[in-house]
XYZ file of C-alpha atoms in Angstrom:
713
model
C 220.957 127.993 52.877
C 219.350 127.046 49.628
C 216.071 125.278 49.310
C 215.084 122.644 46.627
C 211.669 120.776 45.765
C 212.253 117.070 45.583
C 210.458 114.253 43.879
C 210.985 110.479 44.177
C 211.507 110.242 48.024
C 210.357 106.677 48.539
C 209.961 106.623 52.286
C 210.609 108.570 55.496
C 213.349 106.227 56.566
C 215.043 106.592 53.017
C 214.824 110.450 53.552
C 216.612 110.300 56.820
C 219.288 108.184 55.301
C 219.800 110.498 52.346
C 220.070 113.405 54.892
C 222.705 111.479 56.858
C 224.699 110.881 53.621
C 224.522 114.508 52.484
C 225.603 115.682 55.959
C 228.863 113.785 55.485
C 229.751 116.108 52.559
C 231.913 119.134 52.959
C 229.639 121.973 54.030
C 226.718 119.547 54.205
C 226.543 119.244 57.979
C 223.376 121.420 58.337
C 221.503 119.603 55.404
C 217.859 118.573 55.852
C 215.863 116.224 53.776
C 212.249 116.852 54.571
C 210.062 113.919 53.653
C 206.624 115.418 54.568
C 206.951 118.484 52.288
C 209.362 116.984 49.826
C 212.120 119.512 50.253
C 216.007 119.637 50.527
C 217.613 122.468 52.514
C 221.307 122.740 52.123
C 224.315 125.005 52.382
C 224.888 127.018 49.297
C 228.548 126.008 49.333
C 227.952 122.294 49.097
C 228.901 120.385 45.848
C 225.411 119.924 44.231
C 226.583 117.274 41.847
C 227.462 115.074 44.756
C 224.171 115.876 46.337
C 222.278 114.932 43.124
C 224.362 111.603 42.957
C 223.270 110.701 46.538
C 219.654 111.579 45.933
C 219.897 109.576 42.572
C 221.030 106.567 44.636
C 217.510 106.374 46.051
C 215.616 107.456 43.040
C 215.136 111.014 44.190
C 215.706 114.212 42.187
C 215.599 117.908 42.315
C 212.540 119.458 40.567
C 213.597 123.168 41.022
C 215.246 125.596 43.346
C 212.788 127.526 45.704
C 213.139 130.917 47.241
C 212.853 131.137 50.972
C 211.998 134.937 50.821
C 208.969 134.295 48.618
C 206.266 131.964 49.909
C 205.287 131.464 46.197
C 208.513 129.595 46.438
C 209.559 129.236 42.815
C 212.750 131.107 42.076
C 212.124 133.787 39.369
C 215.233 132.690 37.458
C 214.204 129.033 37.246
C 212.764 127.824 33.908
C 209.043 126.854 34.175
C 209.757 124.265 31.335
C 212.513 122.769 33.460
C 210.013 122.397 36.362
C 207.324 121.027 34.211
C 209.746 118.672 32.600
C 210.678 117.147 35.939
C 207.009 116.835 36.851
C 206.432 115.073 33.621
C 209.283 112.733 34.324
C 207.922 111.982 37.779
C 204.464 111.190 36.364
C 206.015 109.072 33.658
C 208.042 107.226 36.396
C 204.841 106.569 38.340
C 203.026 105.414 35.165
C 205.939 103.148 34.286
C 206.024 101.677 37.807
C 202.179 100.986 37.475
C 202.703 99.220 34.063
C 205.582 97.294 35.367
C 203.791 95.937 38.409
C 200.686 95.113 36.197
C 202.985 93.161 33.842
C 204.689 91.410 36.605
C 201.434 90.461 38.291
C 199.959 89.073 34.919
C 203.168 87.064 34.313
C 203.042 85.776 37.823
C 199.447 84.674 37.667
C 199.656 82.951 34.355
C 202.821 81.185 35.330
C 200.985 79.733 38.356
C 198.068 78.746 36.239
C 200.112 76.940 33.596
C 203.077 75.942 35.891
C 202.232 72.213 35.639
C 202.328 72.286 31.762
C 205.593 74.398 31.481
C 209.168 73.100 31.696
C 210.723 73.860 34.919
C 213.242 76.224 33.317
C 210.586 78.271 31.653
C 208.468 78.513 34.831
C 211.662 79.644 36.813
C 212.621 82.124 34.116
C 209.009 83.516 34.131
C 209.161 84.078 38.140
C 212.506 85.728 37.781
C 211.327 87.911 34.900
C 208.295 88.999 37.044
C 210.675 89.699 39.998
C 213.063 91.581 37.863
C 210.633 93.932 36.471
C 208.695 94.615 39.727
C 211.633 94.670 42.174
C 214.863 95.500 40.305
C 215.328 98.974 41.949
C 215.024 97.466 45.472
C 217.351 94.689 44.639
C 219.964 96.918 43.168
C 219.882 99.327 46.091
C 219.937 96.429 48.528
C 222.933 94.873 46.825
C 224.783 98.289 47.208
C 223.800 98.519 50.865
C 225.091 95.067 51.615
C 228.542 95.968 50.129
C 228.475 99.145 52.373
C 227.157 97.221 55.436
C 224.095 99.434 55.471
C 220.992 97.849 56.757
C 217.473 99.222 55.751
C 214.341 98.127 54.201
C 215.899 97.477 50.756
C 218.576 95.365 52.417
C 216.116 93.220 54.238
C 214.140 92.732 51.048
C 217.229 91.878 49.037
C 218.452 89.339 51.559
C 214.919 87.888 51.672
C 214.745 87.517 47.792
C 218.224 85.862 47.556
C 217.430 83.502 50.393
C 214.074 82.538 48.937
C 215.540 81.879 45.466
C 218.634 79.976 46.931
C 216.225 77.378 48.540
C 214.004 77.135 45.547
C 211.076 79.207 46.701
C 210.600 80.911 43.274
C 206.900 81.466 43.638
C 207.052 83.045 47.083
C 210.075 85.013 46.343
C 208.417 86.463 43.224
C 205.273 87.363 45.277
C 207.604 89.124 47.855
C 209.032 91.279 45.034
C 205.595 92.167 43.523
C 203.970 92.897 46.844
C 206.890 94.994 48.027
C 206.831 96.986 44.823
C 203.173 97.567 45.178
C 203.685 98.490 48.923
C 206.203 101.114 48.013
C 204.075 102.491 45.181
C 201.058 102.789 47.430
C 203.146 104.295 50.335
C 204.466 107.020 47.927
C 200.984 107.624 46.605
C 199.639 108.259 50.120
C 202.286 110.794 51.124
C 202.020 112.409 47.628
C 198.229 112.858 48.231
C 198.904 114.597 51.459
C 201.644 116.646 49.952
C 199.344 117.699 47.081
C 196.628 118.649 49.539
C 199.210 121.148 51.002
C 200.430 122.361 47.737
C 196.706 123.180 46.812
C 196.596 125.369 49.861
C 200.059 127.166 48.939
C 198.403 127.861 45.435
C 196.294 130.552 47.039
C 199.181 132.772 47.031
C 198.869 135.445 44.183
C 201.821 135.319 41.620
C 201.645 138.780 40.055
C 200.475 142.301 40.864
C 199.501 145.256 38.786
C 201.152 148.407 40.122
C 200.687 151.983 39.300
C 204.087 153.496 38.389
C 203.909 157.262 37.430
C 200.339 156.677 36.260
C 201.206 153.677 34.004
C 200.145 150.129 34.898
C 202.871 147.628 35.300
C 202.709 143.884 36.016
C 205.381 142.774 38.541
C 206.038 139.466 40.541
C 204.321 139.620 43.768
C 207.566 138.943 45.748
C 208.840 142.271 44.502
C 206.132 144.277 46.153
C 207.150 147.093 48.654
C 205.406 148.961 51.252
C 203.729 152.250 49.872
C 203.175 150.981 46.338
C 199.735 151.400 44.714
C 198.257 148.295 43.055
C 195.066 147.847 40.977
C 192.909 144.759 41.823
C 190.225 144.023 39.160
C 187.225 141.847 39.635
C 188.195 138.271 40.206
C 191.713 138.979 40.935
C 193.512 138.285 44.116
C 194.755 141.135 46.440
C 198.478 140.745 46.185
C 199.476 141.747 49.780
C 198.108 143.523 52.886
C 196.976 147.015 52.181
C 194.339 149.694 52.592
C 191.742 150.541 50.000
C 192.314 154.160 48.439
C 189.464 154.012 45.881
C 186.627 151.740 45.161
C 184.118 149.499 46.904
C 183.737 145.833 46.669
C 182.830 142.553 48.497
C 186.026 140.562 49.195
C 186.315 136.724 49.610
C 188.757 136.130 52.547
C 188.217 132.341 52.576
C 191.988 131.813 51.874
C 192.971 133.566 55.180
C 189.829 132.978 57.352
C 188.170 129.813 56.046
C 184.912 131.886 55.971
C 183.016 131.523 52.595
C 180.845 134.560 53.088
C 182.205 137.761 51.330
C 183.138 140.834 53.449
C 182.125 144.304 52.132
C 185.072 146.686 51.860
C 185.204 150.442 51.196
C 187.736 153.260 51.190
C 190.092 153.224 54.265
C 189.325 149.526 54.987
C 192.127 147.079 55.343
C 192.323 144.175 52.950
C 194.445 140.894 53.349
C 196.763 139.487 50.643
C 195.430 136.487 49.076
C 191.741 137.518 49.343
C 189.765 137.859 46.156
C 187.997 140.996 44.911
C 184.616 139.810 43.785
C 183.571 142.888 41.801
C 184.547 146.347 40.751
C 187.973 147.943 40.559
C 190.073 148.596 43.809
C 192.967 150.829 44.219
C 195.060 149.474 47.154
C 198.043 151.038 48.986
C 200.396 148.268 50.012
C 201.158 148.369 53.752
C 203.339 145.349 53.820
C 205.843 143.854 51.570
C 204.635 140.574 50.451
C 206.933 138.426 52.604
C 205.767 140.321 55.615
C 201.973 139.881 54.749
C 199.541 137.811 56.750
C 199.161 135.286 53.933
C 202.931 134.792 53.360
C 203.384 134.245 57.123
C 200.534 131.827 57.229
C 201.807 129.805 54.312
C 205.311 129.792 55.485
C 204.225 128.651 58.984
C 201.853 126.039 57.590
C 204.568 124.629 55.327
C 207.076 124.558 58.190
C 204.607 122.972 60.454
C 204.788 119.717 58.518
C 208.322 119.065 59.588
C 207.891 119.764 63.389
C 208.230 116.325 64.973
C 205.969 115.172 67.755
C 207.123 113.155 70.679
C 205.654 109.996 69.102
C 207.465 110.599 65.844
C 210.829 111.311 67.564
C 210.437 108.112 69.360
C 209.660 106.340 66.170
C 212.619 107.802 64.456
C 214.897 106.581 67.084
C 213.165 103.291 67.258
C 213.583 102.641 63.510
C 217.211 103.407 63.638
C 217.875 100.398 65.917
C 214.948 98.349 64.778
C 216.165 97.026 61.468
C 219.575 95.875 62.683
C 217.642 94.151 65.626
C 215.373 92.264 63.156
C 218.349 90.994 61.180
C 219.961 89.626 64.415
C 216.601 88.042 65.395
C 216.339 86.502 61.792
C 219.857 85.071 62.185
C 218.922 83.566 65.498
C 215.800 82.006 64.078
C 217.746 80.569 61.246
C 220.475 79.021 63.571
C 219.225 78.241 67.159
C 216.625 75.699 66.384
C 218.914 73.614 63.988
C 221.994 74.081 66.360
C 220.246 73.393 69.659
C 217.177 71.486 68.817
C 218.427 69.495 65.809
C 215.661 71.001 63.594
C 215.904 71.175 59.918
C 218.115 73.881 58.503
C 215.809 74.489 55.520
C 212.736 74.961 57.500
C 214.288 77.542 59.812
C 216.121 79.239 57.088
C 212.745 79.937 55.426
C 211.363 81.116 58.757
C 214.270 83.539 59.167
C 213.664 84.866 55.752
C 210.010 85.579 56.659
C 211.098 87.287 59.902
C 213.207 89.690 57.674
C 210.175 90.610 55.720
C 207.983 91.117 58.851
C 210.708 93.393 60.161
C 210.088 96.077 57.468
C 209.294 99.273 59.586
C 207.273 100.911 56.650
C 203.859 101.019 58.510
C 205.355 102.107 61.750
C 207.172 105.018 60.209
C 204.099 106.097 58.245
C 201.806 105.932 61.299
C 202.123 109.589 62.143
C 203.295 111.946 59.234
C 200.463 111.349 56.878
C 197.873 111.911 59.634
C 199.609 114.972 60.903
C 200.102 116.608 57.449
C 196.465 115.879 56.628
C 195.318 117.363 59.943
C 197.373 120.507 59.613
C 196.315 121.024 55.982
C 192.443 120.557 56.698
C 192.732 122.965 59.607
C 194.540 125.522 57.470
C 191.725 125.279 54.855
C 189.303 125.946 57.526
C 191.211 129.144 58.573
C 192.921 127.592 61.702
C 196.670 127.878 61.568
C 198.420 125.071 63.522
C 202.164 125.747 63.888
C 203.260 122.071 64.025
C 202.247 118.508 64.636
C 203.121 118.682 68.194
C 200.528 121.511 68.868
C 197.914 119.538 66.800
C 198.611 116.594 69.099
C 198.498 118.745 72.180
C 195.151 120.392 71.262
C 193.540 116.860 71.353
C 194.683 116.494 74.958
C 193.384 119.758 76.373
C 190.822 119.434 79.248
C 190.522 122.984 80.282
C 190.347 126.163 78.248
C 190.817 129.573 79.698
C 189.474 132.531 77.917
C 190.235 136.263 78.061
C 187.038 138.068 78.154
C 187.444 141.388 76.404
C 187.653 140.795 72.554
C 187.399 137.074 73.024
C 184.095 136.120 74.542
C 182.842 139.714 74.099
C 183.212 142.197 71.077
C 185.641 144.413 72.972
C 183.691 147.589 72.468
C 180.983 149.266 74.576
C 177.355 148.616 73.515
C 174.062 150.042 74.863
C 172.251 147.069 76.401
C 169.462 148.646 78.360
C 167.644 151.973 78.243
C 165.555 153.475 80.997
C 163.486 156.424 79.488
C 161.481 158.886 81.713
C 161.090 161.804 79.249
C 160.374 161.874 75.530
C 163.366 164.260 74.937
C 165.704 161.711 76.411
C 167.232 160.130 73.184
C 167.124 163.518 71.325
C 169.057 165.382 73.937
C 171.479 162.438 74.492
C 172.314 162.346 70.838
C 172.635 166.171 70.664
C 175.243 166.025 73.489
C 177.220 163.034 72.549
C 177.388 163.473 68.672
C 180.694 165.324 68.554
C 182.468 163.140 71.208
C 185.086 160.387 70.128
C 184.841 158.622 73.494
C 183.870 154.900 73.007
C 180.924 155.214 75.315
C 179.675 158.171 73.328
C 179.995 156.180 70.070
C 178.005 153.323 71.535
C 175.205 155.746 72.659
C 175.293 157.341 69.045
C 174.905 153.910 67.515
C 171.813 153.184 69.528
C 170.314 156.596 68.786
C 171.025 156.288 65.100
C 169.406 152.976 64.983
C 166.124 154.774 66.527
C 166.173 157.580 63.939
C 165.860 160.187 66.577
C 166.308 163.839 65.441
C 169.295 165.597 66.987
C 170.746 169.213 66.891
C 173.964 170.944 67.496
C 174.381 172.258 71.051
C 175.110 176.043 71.383
C 177.556 175.295 74.151
C 179.483 172.057 75.194
C 181.861 171.481 78.175
C 183.502 168.168 78.951
C 184.074 167.185 82.576
C 186.904 164.772 82.477
C 185.962 161.384 84.049
C 182.467 162.561 84.640
C 180.655 163.464 81.443
C 179.337 166.346 79.390
C 177.372 169.577 80.046
C 175.731 171.411 77.086
C 173.298 174.108 76.098
C 170.497 173.101 73.579
C 167.919 175.506 72.579
C 168.612 177.727 75.519
C 168.289 174.978 78.106
C 171.224 173.393 80.024
C 171.604 169.583 79.956
C 173.874 167.013 81.662
C 175.037 163.564 80.510
C 177.458 161.372 82.447
C 177.864 159.280 85.756
C 176.261 160.119 89.109
C 178.980 162.598 90.173
C 178.210 164.678 87.011
C 174.406 164.827 87.934
C 174.998 166.036 91.561
C 172.556 168.875 91.226
C 169.467 166.557 91.293
C 168.079 164.492 94.208
C 167.202 161.220 92.603
C 163.701 159.689 93.209
C 163.404 156.183 94.786
C 162.534 154.666 91.500
C 165.576 156.178 89.673
C 167.825 155.060 92.593
C 166.392 151.680 92.320
C 166.960 151.624 88.507
C 170.651 152.706 88.921
C 171.169 149.960 91.481
C 169.658 147.318 89.235
C 171.721 148.422 86.278
C 174.885 148.337 88.435
C 174.101 144.786 89.734
C 173.942 143.674 86.142
C 177.556 145.030 85.693
C 176.597 147.952 83.519
C 178.306 151.231 83.143
C 175.562 153.918 83.451
C 175.312 157.232 81.610
C 172.554 159.475 83.150
C 170.967 162.240 80.965
C 169.292 165.141 82.901
C 168.018 168.752 82.702
C 168.008 171.196 85.624
C 165.133 169.534 87.423
C 165.003 165.905 86.600
C 166.453 162.791 84.993
C 165.414 162.222 81.442
C 166.755 158.688 81.153
C 169.632 156.290 81.804
C 171.612 154.077 79.538
C 173.044 150.720 80.723
C 176.360 150.045 78.754
C 178.639 147.039 78.645
C 180.879 145.176 76.426
C 178.521 143.217 74.174
C 178.908 139.439 74.213
C 179.720 137.791 70.880
C 176.586 136.082 69.309
C 178.458 132.851 68.930
C 179.946 132.608 72.437
C 177.286 130.757 74.185
C 177.056 128.141 71.409
C 180.926 127.787 71.219
C 181.092 127.098 74.881
C 178.338 124.431 74.675
C 180.026 122.851 71.658
C 183.311 122.722 73.538
C 181.682 120.599 76.268
C 180.240 118.436 73.486
C 183.749 117.581 72.225
C 185.018 116.591 75.369
C 186.326 119.860 77.157
C 185.839 119.374 80.961
C 186.217 122.936 82.257
C 186.030 126.451 80.886
C 187.455 129.360 82.692
C 187.208 133.214 82.130
C 189.986 135.573 83.125
C 189.269 139.265 83.302
C 190.548 142.525 84.562
C 186.766 143.676 84.867
C 184.903 143.932 88.115
C 183.231 140.926 89.802
C 179.693 141.810 88.842
C 180.625 142.136 85.060
C 182.523 139.015 85.003
C 179.745 137.083 86.822
C 177.117 138.403 84.248
C 179.216 137.360 81.175
C 180.171 134.057 82.639
C 176.528 133.229 83.401
C 175.355 134.278 79.866
C 177.960 132.413 77.844
C 177.948 129.240 80.197
C 181.670 129.444 81.536
C 181.906 127.325 84.635
C 184.693 129.321 86.405
C 185.683 132.937 86.322
C 188.263 135.211 87.944
C 187.872 139.001 87.901
C 189.856 142.086 88.794
C 193.032 140.382 87.286
C 196.102 142.220 86.286
C 197.980 140.751 83.310
C 200.594 139.125 85.711
C 197.781 137.823 87.726
C 196.368 136.040 84.674
C 199.682 134.189 84.286
C 199.406 133.122 87.948
C 196.035 131.681 87.371
C 197.261 129.740 84.202
C 200.168 128.401 86.250
C 197.853 127.212 88.945
C 195.517 125.404 86.377
C 198.395 123.793 84.462
C 199.601 121.994 87.636
C 196.841 119.550 87.389
C 195.356 119.773 83.958
C 196.149 120.184 80.234
C 195.194 123.994 79.716
C 194.835 126.067 76.524
C 194.634 129.876 76.760
C 192.486 131.709 74.258
C 192.998 135.392 73.621
C 193.392 138.020 71.101
C 197.250 137.800 70.918
C 197.854 141.362 71.822
C 197.259 141.865 75.431
C 197.294 138.138 76.362
C 200.851 137.207 75.300
C 202.208 136.299 78.754
C 199.217 134.105 79.505
C 199.310 132.596 75.983
C 202.893 131.657 76.426
C 202.312 130.300 79.897
C 199.515 127.740 79.048
C 200.282 124.360 77.703
C 198.767 125.690 74.421
C 198.215 129.311 73.312
C 195.308 129.934 70.929
C 194.906 133.477 69.501
C 192.153 134.890 67.328
C 191.767 137.928 65.069
C 192.385 137.760 61.333
C 195.962 137.160 61.345
C 197.278 140.089 63.385
C 201.150 139.951 63.450
C 201.006 139.503 67.392
C 198.460 136.680 67.072
C 200.614 134.915 64.507
C 203.874 135.301 66.393
C 202.460 134.796 69.953
C 200.224 131.746 69.812
C 200.780 127.966 68.925
C 197.398 127.942 67.067
C 195.770 130.876 65.444
C 192.112 131.167 64.572
C 192.197 133.490 61.374
C 188.479 134.467 61.907
C 187.529 137.114 64.291
C 185.423 134.770 66.432
C 185.726 131.443 68.248
C 183.193 129.564 66.010
C 185.632 127.039 64.574
C 187.523 126.146 67.725
C 185.325 123.218 68.685
C 185.763 121.712 65.100
C 189.593 122.164 65.479
C 189.621 120.255 68.782
C 187.328 117.500 67.456
C 189.753 117.177 64.359
C 192.837 117.053 66.496
C 191.327 114.267 68.802
C 190.451 112.391 65.693
C 194.185 112.683 64.384
C 195.522 111.497 67.819
C 193.069 108.457 67.831
C 194.218 107.629 64.214
C 197.875 107.895 65.135
C 197.549 105.674 68.169
C 195.426 103.199 66.039
C 198.140 103.210 63.371
C 200.958 102.489 65.828
C 198.965 99.662 67.448
C 198.101 98.121 64.001
C 201.511 98.496 62.774
C 203.130 96.761 65.815
C 200.436 94.430 66.366
C 200.477 92.674 63.040
C 204.234 92.456 63.219
C 203.922 90.839 66.695
C 201.343 88.313 65.625
C 203.432 87.374 62.456
C 206.681 87.033 64.599
C 204.913 84.906 67.145
C 203.880 82.574 64.218
C 207.615 82.007 63.742
C 207.908 80.265 67.145
C 205.999 77.127 66.022
C 207.340 77.427 62.580
C 203.972 78.591 61.007
C 205.300 81.828 59.523
C 205.326 81.927 55.688
C 206.720 84.431 53.187
C 203.148 85.040 52.056
C 201.884 85.775 55.623
C 205.005 87.965 56.219
C 204.638 90.200 53.281
C 200.904 90.439 53.578
C 201.175 91.513 57.220
C 203.739 94.104 56.256
C 201.854 95.444 53.195
C 198.475 95.327 54.701
C 199.640 97.365 57.719
C 201.166 100.022 55.355
C 198.113 100.228 53.151
C 195.720 100.492 56.111
C 197.932 103.004 57.900
C 198.104 105.173 54.918
C 194.301 105.014 53.879
C 193.100 105.443 57.466
C 195.373 108.654 57.692
C 194.033 110.104 54.466
C 190.367 109.907 55.725
C 191.202 112.929 57.698
C 191.143 114.864 54.362
C 187.758 113.642 53.608
C 185.202 116.413 54.096
C 187.501 119.230 52.976
C 185.819 119.639 49.578
C 183.754 122.545 50.802
C 186.758 124.057 52.386
C 188.712 123.752 49.051
C 185.862 125.456 47.253
C 185.811 128.249 49.833
C 189.565 128.768 49.101
C 189.402 128.680 45.312
C 185.968 130.408 44.770
């Protein structure tokens, strides 16, 4: 399948009709015209001249061919001048439309002012001139549709214009043409604004990379990068793909991936993400993933694709719009004919009312009620480091009532940490450090981190023996020492105080490490998985945004689970769970509530998949991106409440937009019953709804200025 960038798509309904026309061509059955992202996807074998002819019938055209394998998207063989030329043409077309609408409006107003002083033929000619320059494209498309018995918005407008002029309503017919032209212009402008916001996000992808080839520097397209190649990244340049630093030290801005504005310090052997910016110094990086497999490429591809996933509301509106326009034409015919035939009413009056019904029937506002809001919501979340894989998941996030959290690595840091120390002898920390310094065990590392922070002197033991599952025995300065659990310190009878301290530490859910000599205990470490600094505030913020219940699921024992739940503020917890038991708990919760599961995307895949919504965290790990419906690109939960708040706002705006679009039309149609509906009211109700729906949807993008600066800094 080939992919093309389009310009000039006038409306979502028109895009659907273009798609249906292209699908009728040979090899065109799988073609897609994507309105939200302005793309055409079509089989390579289709006749592109015929495709371009179909697109031209609606004023759309191909800007350039894009490349699915490279999220930079522009095919390398395409001429940049060609692309720029089309962009210039599109801008010129927009400018031309603005000029024509301004001229038509000026002519219309001047004609009304001086109408009484002008010969009728001049006044009518002026109205027709204003109509022609503002609505000629609609009129021509509508006439073509009539010959093909195809009924859409352009057909409705054309019938209304012909009808208005046929009964001498020159003034109102002209106003219909001008306002409909303005309506289409503003509608296109609104969607273009949302698209441009998305395109700004896609621009974070680097275009070129400097590779080292046999010691020589060579600039290559980023799409050609392969695993194992060495690249040089100078100060201010973007890191072209995921990799590992071989040489150099710098701070790196990862805002494009995580949404976090603060730079991250990087040194040799640290991993770096494609799209992040090297702030200072020179980095030599070994590429670990070809660009198309990098975190950034996957993010951009998923975000772009997310624009086109239809929510249940959108699918309903699409089906509704397909039958809505023909239904409006039938209603208009009934309005024109039933009162005169059955109630002896005047034909002229009800013919006029029928024309007004046709204009009210335009489904523009209804069709636009969702897509601009959803694209804006997905884009703003992406700028904030939150990857939402589609509008349906954004909508679902706003409905969540219960959030279940994995404990380890999600609410906690996922690594042992010394949280409490009981010291009975001044040699305690020194002996503990000397015994544990050479061990690679996670608990030993936690102890060493604590000891290094205390700046305690340590020495190398003369002898060292590891007792698997129990601890270490070593000889230091001729004395024998033990470090480990109670079974490793079996040669000592613990005093009441020490037994009490051990009991209290265990009650808190800590793993204990006892350090002793031949005769006495020197001290005890209380070790546990450290709770993330932000966890307590995040849980509080979740309740503030309307979450009703938080649940923690963990394989740890009950005391540890109880302690963590109490500290972070989780209302319910389940401990000693195997992975399959987590899935069972999620199934139980989803029977009565909308449930999201939050995990690290590695060990929690079954639970993430079982929940109504899977949310993964962790700087774009492959498993997180592939498993979850929503990915928090930061390595923390801090931005989850804001994502929920934004999704609730998007849902409210879409519901309001649909109510507004249908409400104004129903009110206008009801005015037709007593014969009060005019062409002025009809077009203003339709245009007003479309403009309001567009502007209200675009408010979702307001406040993204800081996010944009974070990305482009």
